[in-house]
Structure formats: C-alpha cells, structure tokens
XYZ file of C-alpha atoms in Angstrom:
475
model
C 0.000 0.000 0.000
C 1.223 3.517 -0.838
C 2.033 5.866 1.987
C 0.005 9.139 2.004
C 1.515 12.530 2.770
C -0.081 16.000 2.764
C 1.147 19.087 0.935
C -0.269 22.550 1.721
C -0.092 25.434 -0.769
C -0.947 28.934 0.445
C -0.586 31.998 -1.829
C -1.792 35.608 -1.916
C -2.391 37.341 -5.225
C -3.048 41.118 -5.716
C -6.245 41.658 -7.689
C -9.191 43.862 -8.402
C -12.265 43.689 -6.139
C -13.968 40.335 -5.963
C -16.784 41.434 -8.229
C -14.524 42.367 -11.147
C -14.476 40.269 -14.286
C -10.746 39.572 -13.977
C -11.192 38.153 -10.491
C -14.138 36.036 -11.569
C -12.012 34.690 -14.420
C -9.154 33.851 -12.015
C -11.584 32.099 -9.626
C -12.810 30.005 -12.518
C -9.243 28.967 -13.328
C -8.609 28.018 -9.709
C -11.735 25.889 -9.655
C -10.564 24.141 -12.778
C -7.377 23.419 -10.837
C -9.643 21.753 -8.229
C -9.616 24.506 -5.626
C -12.971 24.800 -3.873
C -14.594 28.166 -3.195
C -14.068 27.539 0.502
C -10.335 27.696 -0.164
C -10.526 31.159 -1.749
C -10.927 34.423 0.188
C -10.553 38.158 -0.433
C -8.663 40.539 1.822
C -8.972 44.323 1.577
C -5.792 46.288 2.288
C -6.376 49.966 1.663
C -6.689 50.550 -2.019
C -5.588 47.011 -2.820
C -7.541 43.794 -2.774
C -5.823 40.455 -2.203
C -7.042 37.032 -3.181
C -5.792 34.317 -0.816
C -6.183 30.679 -1.756
C -5.061 27.568 0.095
C -5.162 23.951 -0.862
C -4.072 20.824 0.950
C -3.606 17.739 -1.126
C -2.528 14.172 -0.559
C 0.568 12.849 -2.250
C 1.062 9.148 -2.695
C 4.660 8.231 -2.034
C 5.826 5.367 -4.249
C 6.549 2.042 -2.620
C 10.176 0.909 -2.464
C 10.793 -1.222 -5.506
C 11.343 -4.832 -4.478
C 14.848 -6.177 -5.158
C 15.157 -8.522 -8.103
C 16.681 -11.817 -7.050
C 18.417 -14.406 -9.185
C 18.072 -18.131 -8.588
C 21.792 -18.494 -7.818
C 22.605 -19.616 -4.288
C 25.317 -17.831 -2.341
C 28.594 -19.689 -1.835
C 28.042 -21.273 1.579
C 31.706 -20.827 2.446
C 31.364 -17.036 2.223
C 28.770 -17.136 4.981
C 31.378 -18.606 7.344
C 33.630 -15.547 7.152
C 33.488 -13.517 10.334
C 32.536 -9.814 10.077
C 34.634 -7.879 7.568
C 38.225 -8.465 6.571
C 40.409 -6.972 9.323
C 41.877 -3.946 7.583
C 38.687 -2.642 5.907
C 37.052 -2.882 9.346
C 39.849 -0.752 10.819
C 39.370 1.730 7.967
C 35.632 1.871 8.724
C 36.283 2.646 12.386
C 38.857 5.245 11.469
C 36.355 6.946 9.147
C 33.738 6.988 11.918
C 36.291 8.534 14.293
C 37.156 11.205 11.714
C 33.474 12.035 11.365
C 33.217 12.393 15.135
C 36.422 14.480 15.349
C 36.718 16.222 11.968
C 39.623 18.409 13.078
C 41.682 15.568 14.546
C 45.035 14.733 12.967
C 44.766 10.940 12.906
C 48.064 9.063 12.705
C 48.063 5.502 11.434
C 50.219 2.778 12.937
C 47.689 0.280 11.632
C 47.772 -1.297 8.188
C 51.264 -2.126 6.995
C 51.258 0.213 4.012
C 54.503 1.853 2.962
C 54.697 5.648 3.012
C 58.098 6.673 1.680
C 58.708 7.446 -2.023
C 59.987 4.717 -4.303
C 63.668 5.407 -5.034
C 64.261 7.335 -8.247
C 66.575 4.697 -9.704
C 63.554 2.352 -9.696
C 60.852 4.760 -10.890
C 63.067 6.040 -13.718
C 63.389 2.490 -15.045
C 59.605 2.090 -14.994
C 59.174 5.480 -16.666
C 61.647 4.581 -19.409
C 59.872 1.294 -20.072
C 56.459 2.973 -20.097
C 57.638 5.614 -22.568
C 59.020 2.905 -24.835
C 55.559 1.341 -25.039
C 54.507 4.295 -27.207
C 56.992 3.247 -29.898
C 56.881 0.356 -32.365
C 60.249 -0.852 -31.187
C 59.444 -0.721 -27.472
C 55.843 -1.932 -27.447
C 55.028 -5.291 -25.895
C 51.704 -6.941 -25.159
C 51.011 -10.062 -23.139
C 54.068 -11.342 -21.355
C 54.940 -14.751 -19.998
C 52.587 -15.867 -17.226
C 55.616 -16.978 -15.190
C 57.381 -13.620 -15.595
C 60.201 -12.131 -17.643
C 63.304 -14.307 -17.646
C 65.675 -11.434 -16.839
C 63.746 -10.657 -13.647
C 63.488 -14.320 -12.634
C 67.231 -14.729 -13.169
C 67.885 -11.683 -10.976
C 65.575 -12.941 -8.185
C 67.303 -16.334 -8.230
C 70.747 -14.733 -8.062
C 70.135 -11.933 -5.537
C 67.749 -13.629 -3.112
C 68.623 -17.311 -3.379
C 72.328 -17.285 -4.217
C 73.767 -20.711 -3.423
C 70.453 -22.296 -2.375
C 70.035 -24.018 -5.724
C 66.855 -22.209 -6.814
C 66.551 -22.038 -10.601
C 64.806 -19.217 -12.449
C 62.475 -21.808 -14.018
C 61.174 -22.528 -10.489
C 60.245 -18.863 -9.913
C 56.818 -17.457 -10.816
C 56.604 -13.648 -10.937
C 53.215 -12.290 -9.882
C 51.243 -9.256 -8.766
C 52.028 -9.881 -5.101
C 52.308 -12.518 -2.388
C 48.720 -12.088 -1.202
C 47.402 -12.937 -4.654
C 49.716 -15.941 -4.799
C 48.399 -17.184 -1.447
C 44.919 -17.286 -2.991
C 46.246 -19.031 -6.123
C 48.003 -21.619 -3.986
C 44.708 -22.318 -2.229
C 43.116 -22.853 -5.657
C 45.999 -25.210 -6.440
C 45.432 -27.264 -3.272
C 41.632 -27.294 -3.561
C 38.905 -27.753 -0.930
C 39.810 -31.201 0.343
C 43.178 -30.493 1.968
C 43.721 -29.820 5.664
C 45.701 -26.787 6.768
C 47.731 -25.609 9.762
C 48.424 -21.943 10.439
C 50.325 -19.906 13.006
C 48.109 -18.266 15.606
C 48.297 -15.296 15.349
C 48.960 -14.899 11.623
C 48.208 -12.824 8.526
C 44.382 -13.061 8.053
C 44.573 -13.953 4.346
C 45.769 -17.494 5.137
C 42.661 -18.368 7.128
C 40.167 -16.413 5.016
C 41.289 -17.998 1.740
C 41.095 -21.417 3.395
C 37.519 -20.672 4.472
C 36.528 -19.414 1.022
C 37.966 -22.543 -0.599
C 35.887 -24.759 1.699
C 38.782 -26.296 3.616
C 37.337 -25.446 7.042
C 34.266 -26.338 9.038
C 32.031 -24.021 11.037
C 33.253 -21.127 13.161
C 33.121 -21.801 16.915
C 32.481 -18.543 18.701
C 33.429 -19.850 22.139
C 37.044 -20.394 21.048
C 37.046 -17.998 18.060
C 38.313 -20.715 15.736
C 37.186 -22.627 12.650
C 36.844 -26.376 12.915
C 38.968 -28.545 10.597
C 41.728 -25.927 10.811
C 44.842 -26.545 12.923
C 45.853 -23.456 14.905
C 49.551 -23.503 15.897
C 49.663 -21.268 18.947
C 52.585 -18.812 18.935
C 52.978 -16.822 22.149
C 55.751 -15.347 24.306
C 55.672 -18.545 26.348
C 56.899 -20.656 23.399
C 59.037 -17.894 21.854
C 56.432 -17.509 19.090
C 57.276 -20.921 17.624
C 54.640 -23.667 17.900
C 55.075 -26.829 19.905
C 55.106 -29.166 16.911
C 54.714 -32.223 19.139
C 51.154 -31.086 19.875
C 50.278 -30.145 16.277
C 48.131 -32.582 14.324
C 49.198 -33.724 10.872
C 47.845 -31.518 8.045
C 48.381 -31.381 4.293
C 49.633 -27.799 4.248
C 51.405 -25.620 6.814
C 51.317 -21.839 6.342
C 54.281 -20.241 8.077
C 55.562 -16.641 7.993
C 59.031 -15.541 9.145
C 59.769 -12.800 10.033
C 56.239 -13.015 11.273
C 53.346 -10.691 10.699
C 52.003 -9.616 13.191
C 54.348 -10.596 16.039
C 57.582 -9.442 14.392
C 59.324 -12.603 15.582
C 61.746 -14.557 13.388
C 62.293 -18.300 13.435
C 65.841 -19.482 14.165
C 67.706 -21.951 12.000
C 67.156 -24.686 14.543
C 63.411 -23.995 14.653
C 63.079 -24.090 10.856
C 65.049 -27.348 10.769
C 62.426 -28.794 13.122
C 59.653 -27.435 10.889
C 61.124 -29.020 7.735
C 61.663 -32.307 9.577
C 58.068 -32.185 10.841
C 56.760 -31.611 7.294
C 58.837 -34.485 5.919
C 57.665 -36.845 8.643
C 54.011 -36.006 7.956
C 54.232 -35.662 4.185
C 53.055 -32.033 4.391
C 53.758 -29.007 2.197
C 55.020 -25.814 3.864
C 53.928 -22.502 2.362
C 56.639 -20.169 3.633
C 55.839 -16.429 3.481
C 59.103 -14.447 3.327
C 57.554 -11.035 2.661
C 59.683 -9.375 5.381
C 62.971 -11.247 4.901
C 64.850 -8.082 3.959
C 64.167 -6.699 7.476
C 66.045 -9.524 9.181
C 68.707 -8.155 11.511
C 69.619 -11.299 13.437
C 71.483 -14.221 11.895
C 68.283 -16.126 11.142
C 67.374 -17.713 7.787
C 65.742 -15.355 5.310
C 64.497 -18.248 3.180
C 63.183 -21.706 3.977
C 65.570 -23.013 1.297
C 68.511 -22.289 3.584
C 67.360 -25.422 5.403
C 68.558 -28.752 3.908
C 65.701 -30.792 2.473
C 63.282 -27.856 2.199
C 63.130 -28.154 -1.599
C 61.250 -31.433 -1.155
C 58.549 -30.018 1.143
C 58.259 -26.247 0.742
C 56.875 -23.477 -1.445
C 58.017 -19.906 -0.765
C 56.302 -16.586 -1.530
C 58.065 -13.219 -1.677
C 57.166 -9.634 -2.442
C 58.613 -6.260 -3.441
C 55.834 -4.459 -1.527
C 57.748 -3.841 1.712
C 61.163 -3.922 0.030
C 60.746 -1.065 -2.434
C 57.383 0.505 -1.617
C 55.551 -1.545 -4.260
C 52.305 -1.894 -2.272
C 50.551 -0.039 -5.091
C 52.797 -1.099 -7.977
C 52.150 -4.810 -7.166
C 54.988 -7.263 -7.778
C 55.939 -10.498 -6.050
C 57.030 -14.056 -6.711
C 56.539 -17.668 -5.678
C 59.112 -20.462 -5.738
C 57.961 -24.028 -6.456
C 60.917 -26.455 -6.595
C 61.027 -29.262 -9.124
C 61.512 -31.828 -6.343
C 58.178 -31.018 -4.656
C 55.807 -33.887 -5.491
C 52.230 -34.890 -4.704
C 51.456 -38.245 -3.101
C 51.105 -39.803 -6.586
C 54.510 -38.489 -7.660
C 53.166 -35.720 -9.909
C 55.249 -32.484 -9.773
C 53.469 -29.649 -7.944
C 55.176 -27.124 -10.219
C 53.319 -28.467 -13.255
C 49.935 -27.823 -11.662
C 50.992 -24.376 -10.475
C 52.027 -23.506 -14.025
C 48.522 -24.473 -15.152
C 46.918 -22.351 -12.403
C 49.033 -19.338 -13.364
C 48.329 -19.742 -17.082
C 44.599 -20.112 -16.412
C 44.057 -17.458 -13.730
C 46.740 -14.896 -14.557
C 48.077 -13.049 -17.587
C 51.386 -12.113 -16.023
C 52.565 -9.217 -13.868
C 52.607 -5.735 -15.383
C 55.600 -5.391 -17.679
C 56.158 -1.898 -16.258
C 56.202 -3.276 -12.719
C 58.650 -5.988 -13.805
C 60.959 -3.322 -15.230
C 60.860 -1.713 -11.798
C 61.585 -5.038 -10.122
C 64.624 -5.559 -12.331
C 65.858 -2.083 -11.367
C 65.375 -2.990 -7.684
C 67.896 -5.788 -8.101
C 70.566 -3.675 -9.789
C 73.486 -2.604 -7.541
C 72.026 0.903 -7.279
C 68.515 -0.459 -6.668
C 69.645 -2.797 -3.894
C 71.432 0.095 -2.197
C 68.345 2.303 -2.510
C 66.051 -0.424 -1.155
C 68.317 -0.911 1.846
C 68.116 2.808 2.621
C 64.295 2.697 2.619
C 64.246 -0.449 4.768
C 66.717 1.127 7.227
C 64.388 4.130 7.508
C 61.460 1.915 8.544
C 63.687 -0.070 10.909
C 64.570 3.169 12.687
C 60.832 3.868 13.005
C 60.495 0.420 14.589
C 63.152 1.257 17.149
C 61.374 4.524 18.025
C 58.091 2.675 18.646
C 59.837 -0.131 20.506
C 61.621 2.342 22.790
C 58.368 4.231 23.367
C 56.374 1.229 24.570
C 59.320 -0.137 26.558
C 59.710 3.194 28.348
C 56.045 2.974 29.355
C 56.608 -0.417 30.972
C 54.818 -2.580 28.397
C 56.038 -6.010 27.363
C 56.999 -5.716 23.718
C 58.071 -8.150 21.022
C 59.301 -7.825 17.460
C 60.536 -4.537 16.035
C 64.020 -5.920 15.302
C 63.540 -8.370 12.439
C 60.282 -6.941 11.112
C 58.613 -3.522 10.768
C 56.062 -4.389 13.464
C 56.024 -4.033 17.243
C 53.783 -6.463 19.166
C 52.612 -4.981 22.474
C 50.905 -6.879 25.279
C 48.034 -5.525 27.392
C 47.430 -8.390 29.850
C 43.795 -9.167 30.583
C 42.417 -6.630 28.119
C 40.411 -7.093 24.928
C 42.526 -5.956 21.977
C 39.638 -4.129 20.269
C 39.067 -2.205 23.510
C 42.721 -1.161 23.557
C 42.465 -0.186 19.890
C 39.405 1.963 20.658
C 41.010 3.629 23.655
C 44.135 4.649 21.746
C 42.071 5.902 18.804
C 39.636 7.824 21.034
C 42.181 9.412 23.353
C 45.282 9.776 21.177
C 43.853 9.797 17.636
C 46.284 7.014 16.731
C 45.270 3.919 14.727
C 46.809 0.573 15.680
C 45.784 -2.993 14.832
C 43.980 -5.199 17.392
C 45.792 -8.482 17.879
C 42.634 -10.596 17.885
C 42.210 -9.719 14.205
C 45.136 -12.056 13.524
C 43.733 -14.961 15.529
C 42.504 -15.817 19.031
C 46.060 -16.004 20.423
C 46.471 -12.349 19.444
C 43.906 -11.074 21.930
C 45.350 -8.782 24.631
C 47.938 -7.582 22.090
C 48.035 -4.748 19.573
C 50.329 -4.356 16.583
C 52.052 -1.053 15.818
C 53.330 -0.619 12.275
C 56.578 1.225 11.551
C 55.398 2.300 8.111
C 54.970 6.061 8.405
C 56.644 9.405 7.912
C 59.200 10.107 10.626
C 57.365 13.159 11.940
C 54.185 11.083 12.329
C 56.027 8.297 14.144
C 57.552 10.819 16.560
C 54.194 12.529 17.131
C 52.487 9.170 17.703
C 55.196 8.311 20.242
C 54.588 11.614 22.033
C 50.819 11.018 22.192
C 51.228 7.452 23.429
C 53.548 8.611 26.193
C 51.040 11.271 27.163
C 48.210 8.722 27.223
C 49.864 5.915 29.127
C 52.270 7.767 31.426
C 49.476 9.504 33.329
C-alpha cells in the first residue's frame, strides 16, 4: 500500500475587487485546478484587494521497488567468514572517528602500508619502459605468465644465491597475497591446513573461502577442521610441533606478521623435519625477509631438504614501496611432489596460465631495477628508515613499561596488554590519542590482549604518535 503525505499550498495574489471580471475569471481557473470556493478568500488592504487561496492535497509516495533476485545460491563458504576483513574494518572505524572528530590529525600505525617514495633509480626504469611502449620498437603486449626471464634470473641470483633455486622454479606475480589465494586454488577444498596463531588473516580467510574449514566456533574464536599452531611469548612464538596434528599444508611466515618474531635456523630445521615426517607441504611467506637483523634464515631453502617439502612466496611491496605497484614471486621447486609423484610445479604452471596473464611489464621493469646494484642500495636505505621507526616505537612502549616483542627483524612491534580485549585497547588509543593501531585478535585468538604497531609512516608522524602514546599511558 502507498504511503500518504499532505502538501499545503498557500498563496496571496493582488487583484481587483472580488466582483470584477478579472477576479471572476481567475476564480474560474482556480476551480478548474480543483480549488474549492471555501479555499478562496478576499482581503482588503487599503486601495488594494488580495485574493488568498489555500489547498491541501494528498501525495502518494511510491513504494520501495522490491529487489530482483536471481536463482543463484550464495557460496556457503562465504557465509562462514566472520565480520569484515580486518583492515577494511579498521578503515571503517577510522572513518567513523574522523566524522566524530573532523579536526583531529589521525596518525596511522595500523595497516602495513609503505609511506616513503619509491627510489628514483627504480621509478626512472619504470618510466623509461612505459615511454618505450609508445613506440613500435618498445611496445610489448602479453608477457609470460611466469614472468620475464631477466627478472626471474635476478631474483634467483640476488635472493637465493647458493640455495640451488633455478629461475624456471620462480613465478613472478602481482604480489604474495594474490599468490596465497592461487596456492589455495591449487590445493583445492579437500586439503587440511595448519596456520600460526596469530597470523596474517589472508591465510585463514582464503582457506575458508575454498571450503577447507568447518564451522566457526564462537566460544574459542576458531574454525573447525583448521589446525591453529599457537605462537605466544611462552613458546618464543614458535609452535610446539609435538602437539600439532598432521595436516596437508602448513602456512608459516618468518619474520612473522604480526608478532615481528623470526624463526631461528634450529626452529626451521624442526619445521622441515616435521613436514617431511608427515608428508606435508610448507607454504613459507618471506615477505619481510629483507628486514632480518639477526642471523636467522631469510628463506626456507637455507634449510637442507626444504626443496622437497616447501613453497616460498616473496614480495617487493615492503622492500621497495611496491604496495601499489604490485609485484611479487613464488618459488615451487622441481623436487616437490604430490602423493602420486606428480610435480606440484606443473599444476601451479597451469593455475598461473589459467588465472593470470602475467605481472605488469612496467612493474617488472621496476623489479629488475630494484635488483641492480644501485637499486639494492636504494632499497636498503628505505628499509633502514622503517627499521629506525620500529626502534622509536619499541623504545616508546618499553619506556612505558609494556612487554613488547618484534621490532628488530620486522617492521612491526607487538605490544601486550594483559587481561584486556585488543579491540578495547584499539578503541582507547584511537579515542584518546587519535592514533590507529591494529587489534591483535584480528590475527587470531592467540592475538587477543595484544596490539600491533606498524613502523610504516613518515618520521614526523612516528615521533608525534610516540609523544601522544607517552602522554596517554604515562598519566
């Protein structure tokens, strides 16, 4: 049924006396417009006469048009996902805070997005390549799905040195996060998976979307059919593998996001041995390897036997500020085999050829420049800048008496607030200091009572955030 609303029109019109022919004509026109005589009156004002007429009418407001539905059922796995993805949810809360405090200068220590300019030696190479695309000689269309050979050769040489990785085992992509999703497509819905807790949310969410998990249990904040490898200060952020059930895949990140911890050589030897014993495949995320300060392995392939049980993903995002440019890689060794003896690399080639047309040729030109002597030097300078930011944040929280972790081998500081809900801590810091952090529970149930502070930021913002945090927590 339509909703009715009233509209009242009230006007005064100067006219001749009511008996004049012009007024009678005007009254006739008003009646034709469905005004009744009761709605028309004359008012004398000195030498002038006024005709006042009023009409109230009903307006039918149209009903809201019903949504058109298809007959396609929603992917049941999507319904399992909890709330929004972590970082868009943080962005939503930040936007609401900005609306509440429009004049506030909000500083972000939240999402790990780089802030410093890409070094000129790298951007000039991309510019030169892009300009060449406007010429017949320099134009190129589709590239190889696995990436340009020159870039793959450079990655093999600069990052894997004597580890025996061949360029044919390297797949250049648009970033490690995208490759994580492609690897889940490769493995399919029937595999079982283990993941560090806490860990980068994309591992769990892609597993859920693929249908590898069961229902979400709110009492423990975990999905069934997913093995959570608890990583806390009590076990030095490395899981007790003796208590971990056998799974098909093991997702492992070192240096770790979000805790900032890095696995030692001895720990990774145990991990490789564990995978071999159980016939599992390790997916090793090395996105922050360039930040390693201690003498810990930067690649899983530094460990003997890893070629037979491990895949490794890497990225230029946090190395050269390529979070927007998008460029990464995945290594799949020839020796890695399925239970039937079929090479995993062959299936990954098929996935890449089917789901991907290759990384941007302009981005690949930038990646090649990153690995030149000048590019490597420039990347190190940018990384050193963020590492100094980490030290500033680490010193700040330590001076306030908090227990802190990370900040040495990764651009993240992991801060503990015993007994407190991490979203509550996030809200308090945002409300009182106008500083965005990341709640630890967003990375897994073992992350509750922690927050993550990112070192990606301009130096003046890092220093100002440190000042505000000291003001908030020293009182």
